[in-house]
Tab-separated table of C-alpha atoms and ligand atoms in Angstrom:
chain	number	residue	atom	x	y	z
A	15	MET	CA	-18.365	52.826	7.873
A	16	ILE	CA	-19.721	52.842	4.318
A	17	LYS	CA	-17.239	51.526	1.816
A	18	GLU	CA	-17.444	53.016	-1.585
A	19	ILE	CA	-17.408	50.007	-4.388
A	20	ASP	CA	-17.233	51.036	-8.017
A	21	VAL	CA	-19.179	48.435	-10.281
A	22	LYS	CA	-16.947	47.988	-12.437
A	23	ARG	CA	-14.848	46.201	-10.069
A	24	ILE	CA	-18.008	43.564	-10.185
A	25	GLU	CA	-18.008	43.915	-13.835
A	26	ASP	CA	-14.237	43.149	-14.311
A	27	ALA	CA	-14.961	40.159	-11.894
A	28	VAL	CA	-18.092	38.699	-13.190
A	29	ALA	CA	-15.844	38.662	-16.939
A	30	ARG	CA	-12.991	36.494	-15.453
A	31	LEU	CA	-15.077	34.483	-13.607
A	32	CYS	CA	-17.146	33.253	-16.741
A	33	VAL	CA	-13.393	32.634	-18.363
A	34	SER	CA	-11.911	30.881	-15.573
A	35	ALA	CA	-15.111	28.788	-14.298
A	36	ASN	CA	-15.237	27.652	-18.044
A	37	LYS	CA	-11.892	26.643	-18.220
A	38	ILE	CA	-10.772	24.700	-15.294
A	39	LEU	CA	-12.795	23.361	-12.529
A	40	PRO	CA	-13.834	23.268	-9.435
A	41	GLN	CA	-10.768	21.094	-7.491
A	42	SER	CA	-12.742	19.084	-5.634
A	43	VAL	CA	-14.986	18.517	-9.164
A	44	THR	CA	-11.416	17.479	-10.572
A	45	ASP	CA	-10.294	15.590	-7.693
A	46	SER	CA	-13.594	13.554	-7.358
A	47	ILE	CA	-13.260	12.582	-11.208
A	48	CYS	CA	-9.364	11.398	-10.745
A	49	THR	CA	-10.150	9.915	-7.924
A	50	ALA	CA	-13.207	7.271	-9.536
A	51	CYS	CA	-10.630	6.994	-12.483
A	52	LYS	CA	-8.918	5.270	-10.482
A	53	THR	CA	-11.562	3.050	-8.230
A	54	GLU	CA	-14.757	2.441	-10.934
A	55	THR	CA	-14.846	-1.000	-11.180
A	56	ASP	CA	-17.236	-1.200	-14.238
A	57	GLY	CA	-14.376	-0.963	-16.905
A	58	LEU	CA	-16.329	0.463	-19.335
A	59	GLY	CA	-17.132	2.607	-16.586
A	60	ARG	CA	-13.462	2.926	-15.374
A	61	GLU	CA	-12.122	4.215	-19.079
A	62	ILE	CA	-14.536	6.687	-19.645
A	63	MET	CA	-13.377	8.419	-15.898
A	64	CYS	CA	-9.899	8.230	-17.429
A	65	ASP	CA	-11.180	10.011	-20.156
A	66	LEU	CA	-12.500	12.647	-18.647
A	67	VAL	CA	-9.667	13.443	-16.709
A	68	ARG	CA	-7.452	13.272	-20.606
A	69	ASN	CA	-10.375	16.141	-21.403
A	70	ILE	CA	-9.394	18.028	-18.317
A	71	ASP	CA	-5.793	18.286	-18.781
A	72	ALA	CA	-6.681	18.684	-22.563
A	73	ALA	CA	-8.636	21.781	-21.904
A	74	LYS	CA	-5.918	23.587	-18.848
A	75	GLU	CA	-3.448	22.369	-21.771
A	76	LEU	CA	-4.959	25.221	-25.028
A	77	ASP	CA	-6.330	26.494	-22.855
A	78	ILE	CA	-10.490	26.184	-24.345
A	79	PRO	CA	-13.758	24.961	-22.303
A	80	VAL	CA	-13.611	21.443	-20.790
A	81	CYS	CA	-17.454	21.549	-22.233
A	82	GLN	CA	-18.509	23.366	-25.674
A	83	ASP	CA	-21.698	23.158	-23.555
A	84	THR	CA	-20.596	26.746	-22.252
A	85	GLY	CA	-23.459	27.738	-19.650
A	86	MET	CA	-26.286	30.006	-19.337
A	87	ALA	CA	-24.204	32.183	-16.300
A	88	VAL	CA	-25.724	31.510	-13.302
A	89	VAL	CA	-23.961	34.974	-10.668
A	90	PHE	CA	-24.586	35.352	-7.590
A	91	ILE	CA	-23.672	38.297	-5.816
A	92	GLU	CA	-23.407	38.624	-1.403
A	93	ILE	CA	-23.585	42.226	-1.044
A	94	GLY	CA	-21.636	43.534	2.249
A	95	GLN	CA	-24.125	45.902	4.008
A	96	ASP	CA	-21.748	48.407	4.854
A	97	VAL	CA	-20.598	48.648	1.519
A	98	HIS	CA	-22.250	51.421	-0.911
A	99	LEU	CA	-22.095	50.260	-4.452
A	100	VAL	CA	-21.410	53.444	-6.811
A	101	GLY	CA	-20.689	53.555	-10.633
A	102	GLY	CA	-23.940	52.818	-12.269
A	103	SER	CA	-26.356	49.629	-12.314
A	104	LEU	CA	-24.927	47.207	-10.006
A	105	CYS	CA	-27.480	44.480	-13.044
A	106	ASP	CA	-25.662	46.652	-16.186
A	107	ALA	CA	-22.227	45.624	-15.072
A	108	VAL	CA	-23.283	42.351	-14.140
A	109	ASN	CA	-24.424	41.501	-17.920
A	110	ARG	CA	-21.406	43.922	-19.094
A	111	GLY	CA	-18.882	41.002	-17.443
A	112	VAL	CA	-21.294	38.374	-18.783
A	113	ALA	CA	-20.768	39.223	-23.016
A	114	LYS	CA	-17.494	40.424	-22.206
A	115	GLY	CA	-16.282	37.146	-20.518
A	116	TYR	CA	-18.144	35.036	-23.602
A	117	THR	CA	-16.413	37.351	-26.315
A	118	ASP	CA	-13.103	38.083	-25.694
A	119	GLY	CA	-13.042	34.575	-24.161
A	120	LEU	CA	-14.450	33.101	-27.385
A	121	LEU	CA	-16.956	30.946	-25.176
A	122	ARG	CA	-20.074	29.098	-26.474
A	123	LYS	CA	-23.262	32.108	-26.244
A	124	SER	CA	-26.403	30.441	-25.334
A	125	VAL	CA	-29.107	32.507	-24.799
A	126	VAL	CA	-31.993	33.037	-26.094
A	127	ALA	CA	-34.259	36.521	-25.398
A	128	ASP	CA	-37.709	34.855	-25.762
A	129	PRO	CA	-38.467	31.157	-24.107
A	130	LEU	CA	-40.849	30.663	-27.417
A	131	ASN	CA	-39.163	33.066	-30.530
A	132	ARG	CA	-35.757	32.311	-29.271
A	133	ILE	CA	-33.850	35.061	-30.542
A	134	ASN	CA	-29.720	34.047	-29.657
A	135	THR	CA	-28.436	37.479	-28.051
A	136	ASP	CA	-25.611	37.076	-29.178
A	137	ASP	CA	-23.513	37.946	-26.013
A	138	ASN	CA	-24.908	35.116	-23.645
A	139	THR	CA	-26.398	38.033	-21.426
A	140	PRO	CA	-28.876	38.194	-19.573
A	141	ALA	CA	-27.444	36.103	-16.619
A	142	VAL	CA	-29.510	34.813	-14.086
A	143	LEU	CA	-28.685	36.779	-11.437
A	144	HIS	CA	-29.248	36.548	-7.778
A	145	THR	CA	-28.113	39.225	-5.077
A	146	LYS	CA	-28.441	39.005	-1.623
A	147	VAL	CA	-27.778	41.523	1.291
A	148	VAL	CA	-25.287	40.225	4.329
A	149	ASP	CA	-22.732	41.000	7.160
A	150	GLY	CA	-19.131	43.318	6.241
A	151	ASP	CA	-18.072	45.537	3.613
A	152	CYS	CA	-17.309	42.683	0.934
A	153	VAL	CA	-18.645	41.797	-2.307
A	154	LYS	CA	-18.460	38.450	-3.122
A	155	VAL	CA	-19.245	37.809	-6.581
A	156	THR	CA	-19.797	33.587	-7.746
A	157	VAL	CA	-20.649	32.721	-11.535
A	158	ALA	CA	-22.113	29.091	-12.103
A	159	PRO	CA	-22.310	28.480	-15.570
A	160	LYS	CA	-24.843	25.898	-15.684
A	161	GLY	CA	-25.323	23.917	-19.356
A	162	PHE	CA	-28.684	22.704	-20.156
A	163	GLY	CA	-28.306	18.830	-20.362
A	164	SER	CA	-27.884	18.367	-16.786
A	165	GLU	CA	-30.261	21.841	-15.788
A	166	ASN	CA	-33.339	20.502	-17.966
A	167	MET	CA	-32.914	16.715	-15.965
A	168	SER	CA	-33.459	18.920	-12.562
A	169	LYS	CA	-37.507	19.100	-11.278
A	170	VAL	CA	-38.908	21.032	-8.297
A	171	LYS	CA	-41.475	18.433	-6.226
A	172	MET	CA	-44.198	19.366	-3.240
A	173	LEU	CA	-44.382	16.484	-1.411
A	174	THR	CA	-46.833	16.984	1.710
A	175	PRO	CA	-45.330	16.700	5.289
A	176	ALA	CA	-46.402	12.871	6.204
A	177	ALA	CA	-43.961	12.036	3.092
A	178	GLY	CA	-41.742	13.540	5.509
A	179	ARG	CA	-37.777	12.001	5.044
A	180	ASP	CA	-38.504	8.625	3.533
A	181	GLY	CA	-40.365	11.145	0.918
A	182	VAL	CA	-37.481	12.887	0.513
A	183	VAL	CA	-34.664	9.825	-0.175
A	184	LYS	CA	-37.533	8.079	-3.086
A	185	ALA	CA	-38.416	11.707	-4.747
A	186	VAL	CA	-34.531	12.135	-4.430
A	187	LEU	CA	-33.508	8.924	-6.424
A	188	ASP	CA	-36.620	8.917	-8.304
A	189	ILE	CA	-35.526	11.943	-10.256
A	190	VAL	CA	-31.747	10.461	-10.553
A	191	ARG	CA	-33.667	7.451	-12.053
A	192	GLU	CA	-35.530	9.145	-14.238
A	193	ALA	CA	-32.650	11.685	-15.618
A	194	GLY	CA	-30.875	8.584	-16.385
A	195	SER	CA	-27.239	9.496	-18.771
A	196	ASN	CA	-29.170	12.700	-20.185
A	197	PRO	CA	-27.174	14.805	-17.688
A	198	CYS	CA	-23.765	13.584	-18.586
A	199	PRO	CA	-22.910	11.791	-15.818
A	200	PRO	CA	-21.154	11.599	-13.016
A	201	MET	CA	-23.517	13.703	-11.817
A	202	VAL	CA	-23.067	16.408	-8.996
A	203	ILE	CA	-26.251	16.797	-7.094
A	204	GLY	CA	-28.370	19.728	-5.711
A	205	VAL	CA	-30.693	18.987	-2.546
A	206	GLY	CA	-33.195	21.721	-1.941
A	207	ILE	CA	-35.567	20.880	0.743
A	208	GLY	CA	-37.983	23.488	2.318
A	209	GLY	CA	-38.605	26.727	1.572
A	210	ASP	CA	-41.645	27.662	-0.654
A	211	PHE	CA	-41.904	26.313	-4.440
A	212	GLU	CA	-39.355	29.199	-5.766
A	213	GLN	CA	-36.621	28.752	-2.762
A	214	VAL	CA	-36.331	25.291	-2.817
A	215	ALA	CA	-34.924	25.497	-6.535
A	216	TYR	CA	-33.134	28.388	-5.619
A	217	LEU	CA	-31.567	25.962	-2.649
A	218	SER	CA	-30.522	23.295	-4.991
A	219	LYS	CA	-28.811	25.257	-7.474
A	220	LYS	CA	-26.755	26.979	-4.432
A	221	ALA	CA	-25.798	23.842	-3.284
A	222	LEU	CA	-24.582	22.650	-5.899
A	223	CYS	CA	-21.915	25.205	-5.905
A	224	ARG	CA	-20.627	23.704	-2.597
A	225	ASP	CA	-17.500	21.678	-2.787
A	226	LEU	CA	-17.637	18.878	-2.923
A	227	GLY	CA	-16.852	16.263	-0.084
A	228	THR	CA	-17.767	19.318	2.474
A	229	HIS	CA	-20.745	18.056	4.390
A	230	ASN	CA	-24.382	20.596	5.582
A	231	LYS	CA	-22.950	21.714	9.172
A	232	ASN	CA	-26.536	20.156	10.920
A	233	GLU	CA	-25.501	16.783	11.313
A	234	PHE	CA	-29.539	15.064	9.770
A	235	TYR	CA	-28.556	16.750	6.867
A	236	ALA	CA	-24.973	15.741	7.099
A	237	GLU	CA	-25.924	11.919	7.405
A	238	LEU	CA	-28.581	12.264	4.606
A	239	GLU	CA	-26.525	13.128	1.866
A	240	THR	CA	-24.132	10.214	2.716
A	241	GLU	CA	-27.013	8.450	2.536
A	242	LEU	CA	-28.800	10.112	-0.656
A	243	LEU	CA	-25.009	10.343	-2.768
A	244	GLU	CA	-24.880	6.674	-1.179
A	245	LYS	CA	-28.103	5.202	-2.640
A	246	VAL	CA	-27.660	6.855	-6.148
A	247	ASN	CA	-24.480	5.518	-6.722
A	248	GLU	CA	-26.406	2.168	-6.388
A	249	LEU	CA	-28.828	3.165	-9.418
A	250	GLY	CA	-26.086	1.888	-11.390
A	251	ILE	CA	-26.554	4.757	-13.164
A	252	GLY	CA	-23.027	4.800	-13.501
A	253	PRO	CA	-20.269	7.234	-16.249
A	254	GLN	CA	-22.317	9.017	-19.483
A	255	GLY	CA	-25.365	6.139	-18.778
A	256	PHE	CA	-22.533	3.694	-19.767
A	257	GLY	CA	-22.613	1.463	-15.634
A	258	GLY	CA	-21.076	0.872	-13.259
A	259	LYS	CA	-20.890	2.515	-9.643
A	260	THR	CA	-19.919	6.226	-10.083
A	261	THR	CA	-23.396	7.529	-11.016
A	262	ALA	CA	-22.989	10.639	-9.124
A	263	LEU	CA	-19.334	13.196	-7.759
A	264	GLY	CA	-21.160	14.350	-5.328
A	265	LEU	CA	-24.360	14.865	-3.596
A	266	ASN	CA	-25.228	18.376	-1.030
A	267	ILE	CA	-27.836	19.435	0.399
A	268	GLU	CA	-29.293	22.862	1.764
A	269	TYR	CA	-32.833	23.365	4.119
A	270	ALA	CA	-34.760	26.155	4.684
A	271	PRO	CA	-38.208	26.257	7.286
A	272	THR	CA	-41.270	25.946	5.144
A	273	HIS	CA	-45.159	25.763	6.314
A	274	ILE	CA	-46.660	23.665	8.189
A	275	ALA	CA	-48.895	22.410	5.222
A	276	GLY	CA	-45.918	20.972	3.018
A	277	LEU	CA	-42.659	19.661	2.350
A	278	PRO	CA	-40.754	21.071	-1.017
A	279	VAL	CA	-37.910	19.437	-2.050
A	280	ALA	CA	-36.267	20.374	-5.949
A	281	VAL	CA	-33.067	18.737	-7.186
A	282	ASN	CA	-30.647	20.178	-9.532
A	283	ILE	CA	-28.834	18.285	-11.527
A	284	GLY	CA	-25.079	19.223	-12.339
A	285	CYS	CA	-22.874	17.297	-14.656
A	286	HIS	CA	-19.351	16.285	-14.395
A	287	VAL	CA	-18.474	19.760	-15.346
A	288	THR	CA	-20.510	21.067	-12.952
A	289	ARG	CA	-18.237	24.961	-12.795
A	290	HIS	CA	-18.300	27.392	-9.917
A	291	LYS	CA	-15.769	30.007	-9.088
A	292	SER	CA	-15.692	32.416	-6.600
A	293	GLU	CA	-14.171	36.291	-6.442
A	294	ILE	CA	-14.375	38.817	-2.732
A	295	ILE	CA	-14.098	42.526	-3.984
A	296	LYS	CA	-12.565	43.844	-0.799
B	344	SF4	S1	-24.588	18.323	-19.542
B	344	SF4	FE1	-22.664	19.197	-19.294
B	344	SF4	S2	-21.283	17.885	-19.837
B	344	SF4	FE2	-22.916	17.856	-20.557
B	344	SF4	S3	-23.132	18.727	-22.641
B	344	SF4	FE3	-24.233	19.897	-21.028
B	344	SF4	S4	-22.300	21.318	-20.124
B	344	SF4	FE4	-21.236	19.733	-21.139
């Protein structure tokens, strides 16, 4: 049976999520920052972690965003195949929601209409919109505002199959080492492996939306997540780049089938303000 869902409900959800994602971090990110505030062994690093905890608390108390860079609105929408969207264009509804959320929520507008002429659109639209048709009769809306201090340090590398697992480990460590203090560490690291050039970048962004402390369901990739996180934290970049063992709070991998001649790897770096929030519309 087909269920009708009005796109106005998606617009309202996007507006709410833009505001709440910017003001309240995912619980797993907050928990991880609080834990590192106790476990970081470097004195300066520990002080910085405690400052980050104070910043999260202050944002909650004052009802303001956790960071001044409230990001570009990345929106993932999963549409059940038994849903018929009514009430107009989905894309227009998402952008109306972003404009409303960023304007009413007094969030910084960071989007320019053209990458070279750079005129601000003044309402943070358009969103980067990813849609996927899935089973069921619901719509899942996720908003992941992305700051560009961390986005700018992200990279895609097209390895050859001969590079194998070791080549992937090296590529990830090289990218994180090169990022250094720029992405406001401690980082959250999204790794995409496989697919093609554009899919691997998408996978790395999706990986940032998985809660910290969860693992890839595939045991091989779950082990690789653990190994890579340990190795990243051995780099010694530390909180805000001042040294210490808390370079990353988490590292998630998403993978996909790929071509016999390739081994694409993408690293999407998130900062300590890695945000995402979801609602399910039934
Ligand atoms: S990288 Fe993250 S913490 Fe740093 S300014 Fe951007 S959004 Fe804020």
